Short mmCIF file of C-alpha atoms in Angstrom, two decimals:
data_model
loop_
_atom_site.label_atom_id
_atom_site.label_comp_id
_atom_site.label_asym_id
_atom_site.label_seq_id
_atom_site.Cartn_x
_atom_site.Cartn_y
_atom_site.Cartn_z
CA PHE A 1202 11.34 6.02 -40.47
CA VAL A 1203 7.86 4.87 -41.46
CA ASP A 1204 4.77 7.02 -41.92
CA LEU A 1205 1.38 5.70 -43.04
CA GLY A 1206 2.75 2.57 -44.65
CA VAL A 1207 5.74 4.16 -46.38
CA ARG A 1208 9.34 3.73 -45.19
CA TYR A 1209 11.55 6.71 -45.94
CA HIS A 1210 15.27 6.03 -46.34
CA SER A 1211 18.24 8.37 -45.93
CA ASN A 1212 19.02 8.05 -49.64
CA GLY A 1213 15.68 9.61 -50.50
CA LYS A 1214 13.86 6.42 -51.40
CA ALA A 1215 10.29 5.91 -50.21
CA VAL A 1216 9.21 2.28 -50.17
CA PRO A 1217 5.68 1.02 -49.34
CA GLU A 1218 5.63 -1.21 -46.27
CA ARG A 1219 2.82 -3.18 -44.64
CA ALA A 1220 2.22 -2.61 -40.96
CA GLU A 1221 3.02 -5.66 -38.87
CA ALA A 1222 0.10 -4.88 -36.58
CA LEU A 1223 -2.63 -2.35 -35.86
CA LYS A 1224 -4.17 -1.94 -32.42
CA MET A 1225 -7.58 -0.34 -32.73
CA GLY A 1226 -8.78 2.05 -30.07
CA ASP A 1227 -11.42 0.48 -27.79
CA VAL A 1228 -14.43 -0.45 -29.94
CA HIS A 1229 -17.33 -0.79 -27.43
CA PRO A 1230 -19.99 -1.90 -29.95
CA GLY A 1231 -23.19 -0.01 -29.32
CA HIS A 1232 -21.16 3.06 -28.38
CA HIS A 1233 -19.04 2.81 -31.54
CA ASP A 1234 -18.53 5.77 -33.87
CA GLN A 1235 -19.27 4.63 -37.42
CA ASP A 1236 -17.41 7.58 -38.96
CA ALA A 1237 -14.31 6.62 -36.98
CA LEU A 1238 -14.65 3.00 -38.08
CA ASN A 1239 -14.97 4.10 -41.71
CA ALA A 1240 -11.78 6.16 -41.36
CA LEU A 1241 -10.02 3.10 -39.94
CA TYR A 1242 -11.21 0.99 -42.86
CA GLU A 1243 -9.49 3.49 -45.13
CA LEU A 1244 -6.39 3.14 -42.95
CA PHE A 1245 -6.63 -0.65 -43.43
CA ASP A 1246 -6.32 -0.07 -47.17
CA ILE A 1247 -3.31 2.22 -46.75
CA ILE A 1248 -1.11 0.37 -44.23
CA LYS A 1249 -2.53 -3.15 -44.85
CA PRO A 1250 -1.91 -4.48 -41.32
CA LYS A 1251 -0.94 -8.13 -41.02
CA ARG A 1252 -2.60 -8.32 -37.59
CA ILE A 1253 -5.47 -6.29 -36.11
CA PHE A 1254 -5.90 -6.23 -32.34
CA LEU A 1255 -9.43 -5.52 -31.08
CA GLU A 1256 -9.78 -3.90 -27.65
CA ASP A 1257 -13.02 -3.94 -25.62
CA PHE A 1258 -14.75 -5.62 -28.57
CA PHE A 1259 -17.85 -6.06 -26.39
CA ASP A 1260 -19.21 -3.35 -24.08
CA GLY A 1261 -21.49 -5.22 -21.68
CA SER A 1262 -23.75 -2.32 -20.70
CA SER A 1263 -26.80 -4.60 -20.89
CA ILE A 1264 -25.50 -6.68 -17.95
CA SER A 1265 -22.83 -4.44 -16.38
CA HIS A 1266 -22.21 -4.70 -12.64
CA HIS A 1267 -21.74 -0.92 -12.66
CA LEU A 1268 -25.45 -0.58 -13.46
CA ALA A 1269 -26.79 -3.48 -11.42
CA ASN A 1270 -28.44 -1.25 -8.79
CA LYS A 1271 -29.24 1.71 -11.04
CA ARG A 1272 -32.88 1.02 -11.88
CA LEU A 1273 -33.66 4.33 -13.58
CA THR A 1274 -30.49 4.27 -15.65
CA ARG A 1275 -31.20 0.74 -16.85
CA ALA A 1276 -34.80 1.64 -17.68
CA LYS A 1277 -33.54 4.46 -19.91
CA MET A 1278 -30.78 2.46 -21.64
CA PRO A 1279 -30.54 2.92 -25.43
CA SER A 1280 -32.23 0.20 -27.46
CA GLN A 1281 -28.92 -1.45 -28.41
CA PHE A 1282 -28.39 -2.25 -24.72
CA ALA A 1283 -31.98 -3.28 -23.93
CA ASN A 1284 -30.89 -6.83 -23.11
CA LEU A 1285 -27.94 -9.18 -23.62
CA PRO A 1286 -29.16 -10.92 -26.81
CA ILE A 1287 -29.68 -7.55 -28.52
CA GLU A 1288 -26.27 -6.28 -27.45
CA ILE A 1289 -24.62 -9.47 -28.69
CA GLU A 1290 -26.36 -9.05 -32.05
CA VAL A 1291 -25.12 -5.45 -32.32
CA ALA A 1292 -21.56 -6.44 -31.38
CA GLU A 1293 -21.53 -9.41 -33.76
CA LYS A 1294 -22.46 -7.15 -36.68
CA VAL A 1295 -19.74 -4.61 -35.82
CA LEU A 1296 -17.08 -7.32 -35.50
CA GLU A 1297 -18.23 -8.97 -38.71
CA GLU A 1298 -17.88 -5.65 -40.51
CA ILE A 1299 -14.35 -5.14 -39.15
CA CYS A 1300 -13.35 -8.64 -40.27
CA ASP A 1301 -14.84 -8.05 -43.73
CA LYS A 1302 -13.00 -4.73 -44.14
CA ALA A 1303 -9.63 -6.07 -42.94
CA PRO A 1304 -7.01 -7.35 -45.42
CA ASN A 1305 -7.92 -10.89 -46.47
CA ASP A 1306 -4.80 -12.38 -44.90
CA ALA A 1307 -4.89 -10.35 -41.69
CA GLU A 1308 -5.12 -12.12 -38.34
CA ILE A 1309 -7.86 -10.60 -36.17
CA ILE A 1310 -7.02 -10.83 -32.46
CA ALA A 1311 -9.63 -10.39 -29.72
CA THR A 1312 -7.44 -9.05 -26.93
CA ALA A 1313 -8.35 -10.06 -23.38
CA SER A 1314 -10.09 -6.90 -22.11
CA ASN A 1315 -12.12 -5.85 -19.09
CA HIS A 1316 -15.49 -5.09 -20.73
CA PRO A 1317 -15.94 -8.51 -22.37
CA GLU A 1318 -15.25 -9.97 -18.92
CA HIS A 1319 -18.47 -8.32 -17.69
CA VAL A 1320 -20.28 -11.35 -19.10
CA MET A 1321 -18.41 -13.90 -16.99
CA ARG A 1322 -18.84 -11.73 -13.90
CA TYR A 1323 -22.58 -11.58 -14.62
CA LEU A 1324 -22.69 -15.38 -14.76
CA GLU A 1325 -20.43 -15.86 -11.71
CA GLU A 1326 -22.58 -13.56 -9.56
CA GLY A 1327 -25.82 -15.14 -10.76
CA ARG A 1328 -27.46 -11.77 -11.42
CA TYR A 1329 -29.31 -13.28 -14.37
CA LEU A 1330 -31.55 -15.18 -11.93
CA ASN A 1331 -33.41 -11.96 -11.17
CA ASP A 1332 -33.04 -10.31 -14.55
CA CYS A 1333 -35.36 -9.98 -17.55
CA LYS A 1334 -36.56 -13.08 -19.41
CA GLU A 1335 -34.22 -12.50 -22.38
CA ASN A 1336 -31.15 -12.33 -20.16
CA TYR A 1337 -32.35 -15.20 -17.97
CA ASP A 1338 -32.67 -17.44 -21.01
CA ILE A 1339 -29.35 -16.71 -22.74
CA ALA A 1340 -27.41 -16.67 -19.45
CA HIS A 1341 -28.50 -20.23 -18.64
CA ARG A 1342 -27.20 -21.32 -22.04
CA MET A 1343 -23.94 -19.48 -21.36
CA VAL A 1344 -23.52 -21.16 -17.98
CA VAL A 1345 -23.65 -24.56 -19.65
CA MET A 1346 -21.02 -23.40 -22.18
CA ALA A 1347 -18.77 -22.14 -19.38
CA LEU A 1348 -19.11 -25.42 -17.46
CA ASP A 1349 -18.12 -27.24 -20.66
CA GLY A 1350 -14.90 -25.20 -20.75
CA LYS A 1351 -15.98 -22.87 -23.54
CA ASN A 1352 -15.89 -19.07 -23.72
CA PRO A 1353 -19.60 -18.14 -23.96
CA LEU A 1354 -18.95 -14.76 -25.55
CA LYS A 1355 -16.70 -16.33 -28.17
CA GLU A 1356 -19.41 -18.89 -28.98
CA TYR A 1357 -21.86 -16.10 -29.76
CA LEU A 1358 -19.62 -13.40 -31.26
CA ASP A 1359 -17.20 -15.54 -33.23
CA PHE A 1360 -19.14 -18.64 -34.20
CA ARG A 1361 -17.44 -18.55 -37.63
CA GLY A 1362 -14.03 -18.75 -35.95
CA ARG A 1363 -12.57 -15.71 -37.70
CA MET A 1364 -10.70 -14.32 -34.68
CA THR A 1365 -7.85 -15.37 -32.39
CA TRP A 1366 -8.87 -14.99 -28.73
CA THR A 1367 -6.15 -14.34 -26.16
CA GLY A 1368 -5.99 -14.83 -22.39
CA GLU A 1369 -5.02 -12.25 -19.79
CA ASN A 1370 -1.76 -14.01 -18.91
CA GLN A 1371 -0.69 -14.62 -22.50
CA ASP A 1372 2.08 -12.82 -24.37
CA TYR A 1373 1.75 -11.69 -27.95
CA PHE A 1374 4.83 -9.90 -29.23
CA VAL A 1375 5.02 -8.22 -32.62
CA GLU A 1376 8.50 -7.01 -33.56
CA GLY A 1377 9.40 -7.03 -29.86
CA VAL A 1378 6.31 -5.03 -28.86
CA GLN A 1379 3.92 -6.54 -26.30
CA MET A 1380 0.47 -6.30 -27.90
CA ASN A 1381 -1.63 -8.53 -25.63
CA ALA A 1382 -1.96 -5.98 -22.85
CA HIS A 1383 -5.30 -4.20 -22.82
CA GLY A 1384 -4.18 -1.91 -20.01
CA HIS A 1385 -6.69 -2.58 -17.24
CA LEU A 1386 -4.35 -4.86 -15.28
CA GLY A 1387 -1.42 -3.50 -13.29
CA LEU A 1388 1.35 -5.00 -11.21
CA ASN A 1389 0.44 -7.56 -8.53
CA GLY A 1390 -3.32 -7.19 -8.91
CA THR A 1391 -3.40 -3.39 -9.02
CA ARG A 1392 -5.08 -1.25 -11.67
CA GLY A 1393 -3.15 -0.46 -14.80
CA SER A 1394 -1.23 2.80 -15.15
CA LYS A 1395 1.26 4.28 -17.61
CA MET A 1396 4.14 3.90 -15.16
CA GLY A 1397 3.08 0.37 -14.26
CA HIS A 1398 2.79 -0.68 -17.89
CA GLU A 1399 6.22 0.72 -18.71
CA LEU A 1400 7.73 -1.06 -15.72
CA ALA A 1401 6.00 -4.38 -16.48
CA TYR A 1402 6.17 -4.51 -20.26
CA GLY A 1403 8.70 -1.92 -21.39
CA ASN A 1404 8.10 -1.92 -25.13
CA ALA A 1405 4.31 -2.21 -25.44
CA MET A 1406 1.12 -0.87 -26.97
CA VAL A 1407 -1.89 -0.77 -24.64
CA ALA A 1408 -5.42 0.63 -24.63
CA HIS A 1409 -8.19 0.89 -21.97
CA SER A 1410 -7.90 4.54 -20.83
CA HIS A 1411 -9.28 5.97 -24.11
CA THR A 1412 -6.53 8.60 -23.74
CA PRO A 1413 -3.62 8.35 -26.20
CA SER A 1414 -0.15 8.77 -24.75
CA ILE A 1415 3.52 7.94 -25.20
CA TYR A 1416 5.43 7.10 -22.03
CA HIS A 1417 8.95 5.99 -22.86
CA ASP A 1418 8.46 2.83 -24.96
CA THR A 1419 4.83 2.29 -23.95
CA PHE A 1420 2.26 3.69 -26.38
CA THR A 1421 -1.42 3.98 -25.44
CA VAL A 1422 -4.20 4.13 -28.04
CA GLY A 1423 -7.56 5.84 -27.53
CA HIS A 1424 -11.03 4.69 -28.50
CA THR A 1425 -13.27 4.25 -31.57
CA THR A 1426 -16.53 5.38 -29.97
CA ARG A 1427 -18.87 8.29 -29.47
CA GLU A 1428 -17.71 10.91 -26.99
CA ARG A 1429 -20.17 10.21 -24.17
CA HIS A 1430 -21.04 6.83 -22.66
CA GLY A 1431 -23.30 8.07 -19.88
CA TYR A 1432 -20.68 8.04 -17.13
CA ASN A 1433 -17.85 10.20 -18.47
CA ASN A 1434 -19.33 13.62 -17.78
CA GLY A 1435 -17.27 16.80 -17.59
CA PRO A 1436 -13.88 17.50 -19.18
CA SER A 1437 -12.38 14.61 -21.12
CA SER A 1438 -9.01 13.57 -22.53
CA TRP A 1439 -10.56 10.83 -24.67
CA LEU A 1440 -9.52 10.80 -28.33
CA LEU A 1441 -10.24 8.66 -31.37
CA CYS A 1442 -6.88 6.99 -31.83
CA SER A 1443 -5.36 3.70 -32.99
CA GLY A 1444 -1.73 2.61 -33.31
CA ALA A 1445 0.47 0.57 -35.64
CA VAL A 1446 3.70 -1.40 -35.32
CA TYR A 1447 6.13 -1.72 -38.23
CA LYS A 1448 9.28 -3.75 -38.87
CA GLY A 1449 11.97 -3.14 -36.31
CA GLY A 1450 9.33 -2.27 -33.71
CA GLN A 1451 8.65 1.27 -34.87
CA LYS A 1452 5.32 2.45 -33.48
CA GLN A 1453 2.96 5.17 -34.69
CA LEU A 1454 -0.30 6.58 -33.33
CA TYR A 1455 -3.09 7.70 -35.66
CA MET A 1456 -5.62 10.32 -34.49
CA ILE A 1457 -9.01 10.65 -36.15
CA VAL A 1458 -10.46 14.16 -36.04
CA LYS A 1459 -14.15 14.48 -36.85
CA GLY A 1460 -14.13 11.29 -38.86
CA SER A 1461 -11.48 12.58 -41.26
CA ALA A 1462 -9.79 10.08 -43.52
CA PHE A 1463 -6.05 9.45 -43.76
CA ARG A 1464 -5.64 9.53 -47.52
CA PRO A 1465 -4.62 12.94 -48.90
CA LYS A 1466 -7.41 14.53 -50.89
CA LYS A 1467 -6.77 14.82 -54.63
CA LYS A 1468 -6.54 18.33 -56.02
CA SER A 1469 -9.31 19.36 -58.32
CA SER A 1470 -8.40 19.45 -62.02
CA LYS A 1471 -10.45 22.60 -62.47
#
């Protein structure tokens, strides 16, 4: 078996082994937990993932359809969600940091997720026509990009071309594990669920619910954010959690508790 980048053999040998992939818990820049990100950067150094899958790598609160008719809520939004250009700037910095901290040869994959899609829905519905000047301006530029066949969010967030962007109907298998399934989509247009994911994908690692779980061969990671996003009031099953895939398809979930690191602390020489 493998644990934290070390494969343990029946003969007693322990051999370091790179993770084939790491799926980060939903990032939601602007809601992100920096302590959790720092712990993951330490995990990068330990398991040295060859691929890093980013889930909900853009939040979209500045233009979310969920808040379209909530005037008071929008007026009280935190500064990082004041408008779309500011939110893009915040997200670009978070993603740039993740790319910089990742192993030099790691592929960074922007998994097709529901929150980044808030931008295209905003453009499709034309809500920018009655929005603030900042959003009105950038949205018109994005519409032109979309009509030219480009992904507007990719043009702004990944203008250096450091990430691989996937589509919702694409497969991405790592050691037989389906990794390009965020978790928001279910069977035949329904919402995603643990049972649905297991039925559709079988061996998979998904995200979206912010609630880690293992259901047969389907593993679900959590999130990498602060506990409260303004809508998740009351009891919560959310946990800071990411997951890795190793050779042979072995999967492992990593919980982060109060920003704790993964590396064992060295004993004092005193």
